[in-house]
Coordinates of C-alpha atoms in Angstrom, one line a residue:
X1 CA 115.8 21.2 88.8
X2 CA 113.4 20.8 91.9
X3 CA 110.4 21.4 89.7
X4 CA 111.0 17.6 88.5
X5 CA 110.7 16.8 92.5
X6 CA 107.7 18.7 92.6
X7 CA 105.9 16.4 89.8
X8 CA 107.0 12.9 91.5
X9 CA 105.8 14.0 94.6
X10 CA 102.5 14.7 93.5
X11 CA 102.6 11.7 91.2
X12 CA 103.6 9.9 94.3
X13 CA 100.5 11.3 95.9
X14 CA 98.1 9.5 93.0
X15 CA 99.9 6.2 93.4
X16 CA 99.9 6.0 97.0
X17 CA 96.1 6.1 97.0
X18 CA 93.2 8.5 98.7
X19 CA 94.1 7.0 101.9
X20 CA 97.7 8.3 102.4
X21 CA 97.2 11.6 99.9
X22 CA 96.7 13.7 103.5
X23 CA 99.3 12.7 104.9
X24 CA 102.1 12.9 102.2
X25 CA 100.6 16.8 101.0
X26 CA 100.9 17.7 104.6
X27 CA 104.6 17.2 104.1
X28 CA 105.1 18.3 101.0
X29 CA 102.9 20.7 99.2
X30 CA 100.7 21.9 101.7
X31 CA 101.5 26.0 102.2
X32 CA 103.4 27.6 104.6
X33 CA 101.7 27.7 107.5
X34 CA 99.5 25.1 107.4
X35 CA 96.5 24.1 109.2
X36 CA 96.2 27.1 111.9
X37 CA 92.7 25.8 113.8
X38 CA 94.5 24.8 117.4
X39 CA 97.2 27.6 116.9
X40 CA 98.0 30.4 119.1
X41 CA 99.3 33.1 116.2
X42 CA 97.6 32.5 113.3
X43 CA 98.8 34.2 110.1
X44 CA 96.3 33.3 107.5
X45 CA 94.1 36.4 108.2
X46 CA 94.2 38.7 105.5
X47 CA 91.4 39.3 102.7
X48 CA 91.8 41.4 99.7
X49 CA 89.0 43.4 101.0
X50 CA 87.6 44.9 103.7
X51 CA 83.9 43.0 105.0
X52 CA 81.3 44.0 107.0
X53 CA 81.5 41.6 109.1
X54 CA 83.4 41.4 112.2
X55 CA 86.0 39.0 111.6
X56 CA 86.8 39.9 108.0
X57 CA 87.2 43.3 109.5
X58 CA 90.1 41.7 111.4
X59 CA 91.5 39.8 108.6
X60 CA 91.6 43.2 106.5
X61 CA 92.7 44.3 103.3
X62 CA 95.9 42.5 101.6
X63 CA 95.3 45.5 99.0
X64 CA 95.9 48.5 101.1
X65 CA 99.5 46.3 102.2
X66 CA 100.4 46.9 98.8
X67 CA 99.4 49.8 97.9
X68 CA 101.3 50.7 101.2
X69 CA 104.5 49.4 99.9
X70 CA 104.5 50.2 96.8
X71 CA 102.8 54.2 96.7
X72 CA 105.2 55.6 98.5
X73 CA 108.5 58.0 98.0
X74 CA 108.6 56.9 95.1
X75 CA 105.2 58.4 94.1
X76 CA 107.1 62.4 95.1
X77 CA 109.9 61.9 92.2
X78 CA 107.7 61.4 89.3
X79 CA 106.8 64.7 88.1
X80 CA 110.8 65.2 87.8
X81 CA 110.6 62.6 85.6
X82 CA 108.1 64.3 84.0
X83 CA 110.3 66.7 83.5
X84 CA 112.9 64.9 81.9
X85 CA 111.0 63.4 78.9
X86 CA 108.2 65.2 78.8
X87 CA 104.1 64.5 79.3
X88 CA 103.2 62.5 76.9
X89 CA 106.2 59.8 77.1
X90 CA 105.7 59.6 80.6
X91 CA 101.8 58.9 80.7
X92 CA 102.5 56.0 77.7
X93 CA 105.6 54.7 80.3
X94 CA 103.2 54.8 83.5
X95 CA 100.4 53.2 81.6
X96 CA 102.7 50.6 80.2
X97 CA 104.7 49.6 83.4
X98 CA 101.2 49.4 85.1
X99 CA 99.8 47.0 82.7
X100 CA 103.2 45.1 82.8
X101 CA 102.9 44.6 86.0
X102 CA 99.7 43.7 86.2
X103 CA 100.2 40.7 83.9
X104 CA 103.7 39.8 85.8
X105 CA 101.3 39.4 89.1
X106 CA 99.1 37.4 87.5
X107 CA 102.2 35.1 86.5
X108 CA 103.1 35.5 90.5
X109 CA 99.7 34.5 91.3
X110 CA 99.6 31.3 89.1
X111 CA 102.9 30.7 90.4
X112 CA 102.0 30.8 94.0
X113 CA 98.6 28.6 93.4
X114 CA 100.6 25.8 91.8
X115 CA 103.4 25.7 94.9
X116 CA 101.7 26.6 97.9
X117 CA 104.6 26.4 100.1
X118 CA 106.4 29.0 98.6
X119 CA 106.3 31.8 101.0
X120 CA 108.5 34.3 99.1
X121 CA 111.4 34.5 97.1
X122 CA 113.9 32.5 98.3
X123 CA 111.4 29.2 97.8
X124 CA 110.6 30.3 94.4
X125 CA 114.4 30.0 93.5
X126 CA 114.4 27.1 94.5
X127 CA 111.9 25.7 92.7
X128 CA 113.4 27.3 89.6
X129 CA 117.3 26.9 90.5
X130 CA 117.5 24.7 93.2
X131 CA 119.6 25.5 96.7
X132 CA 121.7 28.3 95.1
X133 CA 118.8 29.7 93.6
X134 CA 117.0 29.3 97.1
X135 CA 120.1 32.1 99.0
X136 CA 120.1 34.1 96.0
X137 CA 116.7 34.9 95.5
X138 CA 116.6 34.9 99.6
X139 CA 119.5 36.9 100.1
X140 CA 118.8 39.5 97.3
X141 CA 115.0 40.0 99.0
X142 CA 116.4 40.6 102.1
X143 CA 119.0 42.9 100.9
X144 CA 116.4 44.8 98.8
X145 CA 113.9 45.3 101.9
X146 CA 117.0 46.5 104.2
X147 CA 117.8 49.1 101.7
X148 CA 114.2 50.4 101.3
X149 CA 114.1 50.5 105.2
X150 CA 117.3 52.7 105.2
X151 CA 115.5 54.9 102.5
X152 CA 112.3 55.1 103.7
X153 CA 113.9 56.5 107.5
X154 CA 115.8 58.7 104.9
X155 CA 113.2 60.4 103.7
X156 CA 111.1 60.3 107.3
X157 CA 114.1 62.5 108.4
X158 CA 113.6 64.6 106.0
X159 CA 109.9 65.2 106.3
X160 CA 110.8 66.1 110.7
X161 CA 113.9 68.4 109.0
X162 CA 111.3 70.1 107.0
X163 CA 108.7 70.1 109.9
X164 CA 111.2 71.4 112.7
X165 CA 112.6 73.5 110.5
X166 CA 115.8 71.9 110.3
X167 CA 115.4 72.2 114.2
X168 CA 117.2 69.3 115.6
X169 CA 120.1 67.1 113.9
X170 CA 119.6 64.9 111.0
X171 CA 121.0 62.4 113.0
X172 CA 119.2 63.0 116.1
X173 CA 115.9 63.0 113.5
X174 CA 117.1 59.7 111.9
X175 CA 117.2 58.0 114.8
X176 CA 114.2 59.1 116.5
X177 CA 112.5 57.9 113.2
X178 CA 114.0 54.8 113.1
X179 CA 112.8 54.0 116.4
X180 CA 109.1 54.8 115.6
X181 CA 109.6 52.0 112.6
X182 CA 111.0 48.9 114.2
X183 CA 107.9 49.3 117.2
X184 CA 105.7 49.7 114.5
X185 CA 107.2 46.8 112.8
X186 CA 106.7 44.3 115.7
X187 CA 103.6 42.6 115.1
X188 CA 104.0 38.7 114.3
X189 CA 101.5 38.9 111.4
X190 CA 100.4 41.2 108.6
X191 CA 96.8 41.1 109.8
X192 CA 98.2 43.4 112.4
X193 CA 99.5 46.1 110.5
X194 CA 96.7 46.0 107.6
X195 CA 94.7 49.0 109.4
X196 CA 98.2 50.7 109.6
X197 CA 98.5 50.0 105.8
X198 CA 94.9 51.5 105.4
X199 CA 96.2 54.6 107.3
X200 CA 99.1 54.4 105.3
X201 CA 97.4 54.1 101.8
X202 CA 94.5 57.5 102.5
X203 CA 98.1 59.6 104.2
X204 CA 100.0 59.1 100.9
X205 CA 97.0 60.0 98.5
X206 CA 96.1 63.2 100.9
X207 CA 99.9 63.9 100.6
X208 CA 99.8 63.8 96.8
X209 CA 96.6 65.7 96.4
X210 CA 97.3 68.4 99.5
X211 CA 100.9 68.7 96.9
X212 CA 98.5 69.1 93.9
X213 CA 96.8 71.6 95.7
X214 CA 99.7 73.4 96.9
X215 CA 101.3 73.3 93.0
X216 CA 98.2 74.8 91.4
X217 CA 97.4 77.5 94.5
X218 CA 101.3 78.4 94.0
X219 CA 102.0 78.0 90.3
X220 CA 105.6 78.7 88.9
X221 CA 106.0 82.0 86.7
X222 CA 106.9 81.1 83.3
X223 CA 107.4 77.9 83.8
X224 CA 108.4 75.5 81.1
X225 CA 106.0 72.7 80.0
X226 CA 106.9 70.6 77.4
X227 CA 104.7 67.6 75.8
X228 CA 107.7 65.2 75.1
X229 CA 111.3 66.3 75.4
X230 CA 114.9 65.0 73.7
X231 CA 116.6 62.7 76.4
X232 CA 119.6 61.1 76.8
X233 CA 119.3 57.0 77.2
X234 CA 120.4 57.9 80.7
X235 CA 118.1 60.6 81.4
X236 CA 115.3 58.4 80.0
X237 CA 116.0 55.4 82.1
X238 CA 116.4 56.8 85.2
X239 CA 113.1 58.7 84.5
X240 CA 110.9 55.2 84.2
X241 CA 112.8 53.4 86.9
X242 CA 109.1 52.4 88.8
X243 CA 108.3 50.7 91.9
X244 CA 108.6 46.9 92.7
X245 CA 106.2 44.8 94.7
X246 CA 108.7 42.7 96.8
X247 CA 105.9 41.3 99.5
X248 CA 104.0 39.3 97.1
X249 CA 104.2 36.0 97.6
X250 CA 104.6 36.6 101.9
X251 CA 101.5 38.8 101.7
X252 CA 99.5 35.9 99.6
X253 CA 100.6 33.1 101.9
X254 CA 98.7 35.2 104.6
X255 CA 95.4 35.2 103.2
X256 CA 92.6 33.3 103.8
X257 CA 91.9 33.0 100.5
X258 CA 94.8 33.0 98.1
X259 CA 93.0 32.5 95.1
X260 CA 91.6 36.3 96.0
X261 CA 94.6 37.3 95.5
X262 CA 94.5 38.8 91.9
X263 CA 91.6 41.1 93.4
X264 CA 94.0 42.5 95.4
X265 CA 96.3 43.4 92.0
X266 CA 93.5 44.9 90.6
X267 CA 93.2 47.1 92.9
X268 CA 96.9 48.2 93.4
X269 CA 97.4 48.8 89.7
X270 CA 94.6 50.5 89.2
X271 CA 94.9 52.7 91.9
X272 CA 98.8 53.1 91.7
X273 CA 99.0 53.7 87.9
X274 CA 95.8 56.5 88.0
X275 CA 97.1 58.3 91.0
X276 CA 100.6 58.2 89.4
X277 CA 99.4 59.6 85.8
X278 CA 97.3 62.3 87.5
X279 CA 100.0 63.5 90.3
X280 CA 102.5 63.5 88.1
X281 CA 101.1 65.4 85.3
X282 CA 99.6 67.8 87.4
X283 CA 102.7 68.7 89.7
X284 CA 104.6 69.3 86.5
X285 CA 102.0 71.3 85.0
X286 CA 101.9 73.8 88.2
X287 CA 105.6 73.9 88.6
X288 CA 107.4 72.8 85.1
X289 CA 110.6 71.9 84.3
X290 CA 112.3 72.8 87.8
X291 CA 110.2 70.6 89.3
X292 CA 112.1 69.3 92.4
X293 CA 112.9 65.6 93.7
X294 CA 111.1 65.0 95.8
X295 CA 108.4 67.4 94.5
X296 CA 107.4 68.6 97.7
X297 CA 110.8 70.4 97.8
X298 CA 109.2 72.6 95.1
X299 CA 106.1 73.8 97.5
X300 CA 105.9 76.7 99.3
X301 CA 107.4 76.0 102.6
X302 CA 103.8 76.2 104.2
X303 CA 102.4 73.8 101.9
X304 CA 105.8 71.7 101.4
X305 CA 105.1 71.0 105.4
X306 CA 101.4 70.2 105.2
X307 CA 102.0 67.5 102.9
X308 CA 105.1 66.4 104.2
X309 CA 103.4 65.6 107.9
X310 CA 100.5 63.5 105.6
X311 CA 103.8 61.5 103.8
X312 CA 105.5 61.1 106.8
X313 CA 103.0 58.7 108.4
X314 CA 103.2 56.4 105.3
X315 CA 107.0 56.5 105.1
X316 CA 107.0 55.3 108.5
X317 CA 104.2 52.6 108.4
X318 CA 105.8 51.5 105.1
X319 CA 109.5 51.3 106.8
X320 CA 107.7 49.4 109.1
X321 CA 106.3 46.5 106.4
X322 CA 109.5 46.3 104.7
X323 CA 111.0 45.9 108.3
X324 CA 108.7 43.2 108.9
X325 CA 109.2 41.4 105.9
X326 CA 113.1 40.8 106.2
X327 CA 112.4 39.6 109.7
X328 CA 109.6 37.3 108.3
X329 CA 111.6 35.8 106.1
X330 CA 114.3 34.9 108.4
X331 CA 112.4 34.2 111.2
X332 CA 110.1 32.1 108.6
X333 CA 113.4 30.1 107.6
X334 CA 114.9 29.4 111.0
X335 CA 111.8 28.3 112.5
X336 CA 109.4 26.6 109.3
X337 CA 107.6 23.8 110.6
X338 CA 108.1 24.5 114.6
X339 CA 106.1 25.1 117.4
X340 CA 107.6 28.8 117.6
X341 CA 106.2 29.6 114.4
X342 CA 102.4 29.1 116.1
X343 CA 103.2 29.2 119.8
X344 CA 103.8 32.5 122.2
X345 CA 107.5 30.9 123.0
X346 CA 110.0 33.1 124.7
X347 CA 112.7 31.8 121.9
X348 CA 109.9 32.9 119.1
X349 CA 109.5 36.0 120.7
X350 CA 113.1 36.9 121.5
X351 CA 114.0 35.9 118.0
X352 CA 111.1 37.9 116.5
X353 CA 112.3 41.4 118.0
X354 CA 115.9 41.0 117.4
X355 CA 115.4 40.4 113.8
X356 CA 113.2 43.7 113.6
X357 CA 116.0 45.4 115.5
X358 CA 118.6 43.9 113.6
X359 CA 117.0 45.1 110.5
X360 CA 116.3 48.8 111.1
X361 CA 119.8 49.2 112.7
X362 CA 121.5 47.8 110.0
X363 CA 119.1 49.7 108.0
X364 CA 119.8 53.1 110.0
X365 CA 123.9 52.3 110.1
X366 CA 124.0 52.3 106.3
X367 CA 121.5 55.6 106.1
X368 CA 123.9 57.7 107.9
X369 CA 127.1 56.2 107.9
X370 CA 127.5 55.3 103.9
X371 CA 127.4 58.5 102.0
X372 CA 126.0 57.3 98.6
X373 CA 123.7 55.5 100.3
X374 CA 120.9 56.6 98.0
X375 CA 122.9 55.5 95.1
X376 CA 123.6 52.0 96.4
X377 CA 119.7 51.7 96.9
X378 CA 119.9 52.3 93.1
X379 CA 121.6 49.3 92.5
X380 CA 120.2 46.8 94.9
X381 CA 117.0 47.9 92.9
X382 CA 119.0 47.2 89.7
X383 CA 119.9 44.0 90.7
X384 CA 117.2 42.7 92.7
X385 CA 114.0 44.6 91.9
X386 CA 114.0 44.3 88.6
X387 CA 113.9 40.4 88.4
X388 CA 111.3 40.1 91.5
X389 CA 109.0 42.5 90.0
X390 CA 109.5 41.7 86.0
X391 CA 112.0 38.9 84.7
X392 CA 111.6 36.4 87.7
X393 CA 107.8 35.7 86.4
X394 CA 108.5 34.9 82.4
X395 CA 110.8 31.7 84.4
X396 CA 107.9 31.6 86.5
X397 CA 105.7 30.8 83.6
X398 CA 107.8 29.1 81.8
X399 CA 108.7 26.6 84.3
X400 CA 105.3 25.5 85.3
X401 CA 104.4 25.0 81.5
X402 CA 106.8 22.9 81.1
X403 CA 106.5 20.9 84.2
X404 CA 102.9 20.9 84.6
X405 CA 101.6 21.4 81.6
X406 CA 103.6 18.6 79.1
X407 CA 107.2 19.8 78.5
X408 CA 108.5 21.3 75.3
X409 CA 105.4 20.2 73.2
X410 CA 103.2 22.7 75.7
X411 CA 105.9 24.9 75.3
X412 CA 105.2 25.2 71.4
X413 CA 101.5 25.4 71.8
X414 CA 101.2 27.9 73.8
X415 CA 103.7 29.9 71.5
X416 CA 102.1 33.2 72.3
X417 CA 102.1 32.5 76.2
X418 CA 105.8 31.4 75.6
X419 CA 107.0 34.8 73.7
X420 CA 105.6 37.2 76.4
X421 CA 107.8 35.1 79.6
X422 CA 110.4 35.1 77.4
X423 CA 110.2 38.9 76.7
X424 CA 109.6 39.5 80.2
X425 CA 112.4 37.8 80.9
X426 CA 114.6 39.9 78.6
X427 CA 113.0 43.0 80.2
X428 CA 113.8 41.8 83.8
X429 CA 117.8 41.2 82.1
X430 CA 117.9 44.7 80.6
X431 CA 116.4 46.6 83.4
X432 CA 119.0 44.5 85.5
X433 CA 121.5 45.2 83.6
X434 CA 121.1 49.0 82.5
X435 CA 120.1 49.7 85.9
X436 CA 123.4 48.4 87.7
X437 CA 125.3 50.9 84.4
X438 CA 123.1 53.9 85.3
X439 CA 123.4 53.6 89.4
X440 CA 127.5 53.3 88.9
X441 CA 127.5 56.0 86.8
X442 CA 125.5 58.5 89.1
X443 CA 127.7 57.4 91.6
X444 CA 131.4 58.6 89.6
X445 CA 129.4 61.5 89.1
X446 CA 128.6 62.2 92.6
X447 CA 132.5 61.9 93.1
X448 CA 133.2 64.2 90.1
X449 CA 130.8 66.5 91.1
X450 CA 131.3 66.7 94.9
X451 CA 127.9 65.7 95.6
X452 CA 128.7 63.1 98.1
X453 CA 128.4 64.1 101.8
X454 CA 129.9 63.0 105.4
X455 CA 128.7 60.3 107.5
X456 CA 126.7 61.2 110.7
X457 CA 126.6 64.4 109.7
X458 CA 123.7 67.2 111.0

């Protein structure tokens, strides 16, 4: 495994002596990007805050990039899955996951501190797997953020149906949208797009609390409200399917301050899981069990568009991000180590924007032109997602205990450390493979039902 690598470099480091340890970590270990003092683009910018000061202000806010990413779409279909199983399993679920996820950043973090020239997945698996593990996790990244493009100019469509009153074609609507995302998208660092993020992050709360609003000014008659409700194992899963946070180890490689980085968790999780508990529980409560998905399907059509025009500006800037990160990570891989990596160079540059292109049109082909689209999002989520957000980080753990810590005997001592990466691996396994069951299933039942619709179609 390359982790062995790992360790004789850096032994190699102590052997060589203080006078050649520079010059051996600048090959080796030193992260990504490096040092950026004489460079033109320089990507290590970003702070988990925003500071007073004028050039932290520039550097702004890793926090609102993933809150960005991660509140998004997904936020409108929880109070269906309120619905489904009922309040109080779904606050214990969204409380959980939260937590969970908090600790499996922490993992990503320590991870990330002990390899600083992992950039994102692809060089984390190949630390853990070597070169297959490398395209896999690589492959299955960029896959997953291609996907979430697709969706997010899905529902962007939807939002300018709703607007236009179903005004203009879908199509027409898709494409516009799509075009708004890859310009947005075309900044060479995040730093750039963090006040887009911040704009992103305050739309998609005023979307969920104008939708609150709208719920509770517009509540359903004799609605049903249930505390917890019998589900099906199918039901139930597809209800706690959460959110993933893909751009974690590109977003930390583009801070100033990496070791900030758990600040920034923080302040996703907390902000993620309260606004989740609340919006949820409150949508359902106004509008009960036919609650929509999304939810804002379920507003009166005045309200339904309000909050739709306040969603629509963080679907777009969060197409954006997860355009930009499938083009980072190529363009990261083609050109590690170059001057077009640092340098305004017209190959950089040209490479840069076709990659952005590339990605929202293949992103926008598969949107309109594959009819279960949305369902093969549910897989790619099944079989990706669920490892990069949960599993991936009990190997993560493990791995470094053993390598850097004293092999199996650290292993046994830290036995409690050891049980929760193991069970987080099993979680990352089951969600994988329950999730790939469920998504196939929805899909034969999309055929059975007739459910599934045309390509290009208005």
């Amino acid at each position: 495994m390359s982790g062995r690598e790992g360790d004789i470099n850096r032994s190699s480091f102590i052997e060589a002596g203080e006078g050649s340890l520079e010059k051996v970590e600048t090959e080796t270990i030193v992260d990504v990007f490096g040092n950026e003092e004489e460079h033109e683009i320089k990507y290590k910018t970003l702070s988990w805050q925003v500071s007073v000061t004028h050039t932290a202000y520039l550097s702004q806010l890793v926090s609102a990039l993933m809150i960005a990413e991660i509140v998004s779409t997904g936020l409108l279909t929880l109070p269906n899955a309120v619905a489904i199983v009922g309040i109080v399993p779904s606050l214990i679920l969204t409380i959980f996951l939260g937590i969970f996820a908090l600790y499996t950043a922490k993992l990503l973090v320590d991870f990330k501190m002990n390899h600083p020239e992992v950039h994102n997945m692809g060089d984390a698996g190949y630390i853990l797997f070597g070169p297959v593990g490398r395209e896999i996790f690589a492959a299955g990244s960029i896959i997953f953020a291609i996907f979430g493009v697709g969706a997010l100019i899905l529902s962007g469509q939807q939002a300018l149906s709703t607007l236009s009153n179903n005004g203009l074609c879908a199509t027409v609507l898709l494409v516009i949208f799509a075009i708004a995302t890859f310009l947005l998208a075309l900044p060479r660092t995040f730093s750039r797009l963090s006040w887009l993020a911040l704009v992103s992050a305050v739309t998609i709360a005023l979307c969920g609390v104008l939708a609150m609003i709208g719920a509770g000014a517009n509540p359903v008659p004799n609605r049903i409200i249930q505390a917890a409700l019998p589900s099906n194992f199918y039901e139930a899963f597809l209800a706690i399917t959460g959110p993933v946070c893909l751009m974690f180890f590109v977003l930390i490689s583009e801070m100033r301050r990496p070791q900030d980085a758990m600040k920034a968790a923080w302040v996703l999780q907390g902000f993620s899981t309260t606004f989740y508990a609340v919006f949820s529980v409150v949508v359902y409560v106004y509008i009960g069990s036919s609650v929509a998905a999304p939810a804002l399907f379920s507003l009166p059509p005045v309200w339904a568009k309000i909050s739709f025009a306040f969603g629509m500006v963080n679907f777009l800037i969060t197409g954006a991000l997860y355009t930009h990160f499938a083009a980072k990570l190529l363009f990261v891989r083609l050109f590690r180590k170059t001057r077009h990596i640092h340098s305004h160079t017209v190959l950089g540059w040209s490479t840069w924007v076709f990659l952005c292109f590339a990605s929202v049109a293949i992103a926008f082909i598969l949107a309109s032109a594959v009819p279960i689209f949305s369902y093969l999002t549910g897989i790619t989520a099944s079989l990706f997602a669920s490892w990069y957000t949960y599993g991936v980080a009990g190997f993560f753990w493990l791995h470094d205990t053993f390598y850097l810590k004293g092999g199996l005997g650290a292993i046994r001592r830290r036995w409690f450390g050891t049980t929760l990466a193991v069970l987080t691996v099993l979680a990352g396994a089951f969600m994988c493979v329950v999730g790939t069951y469920v998504s196939i299933k929805l899909i034969a039942d999309a055929y059975s039902q007739g459910l599934v619709g045309k390509p290009f179609t208005c």
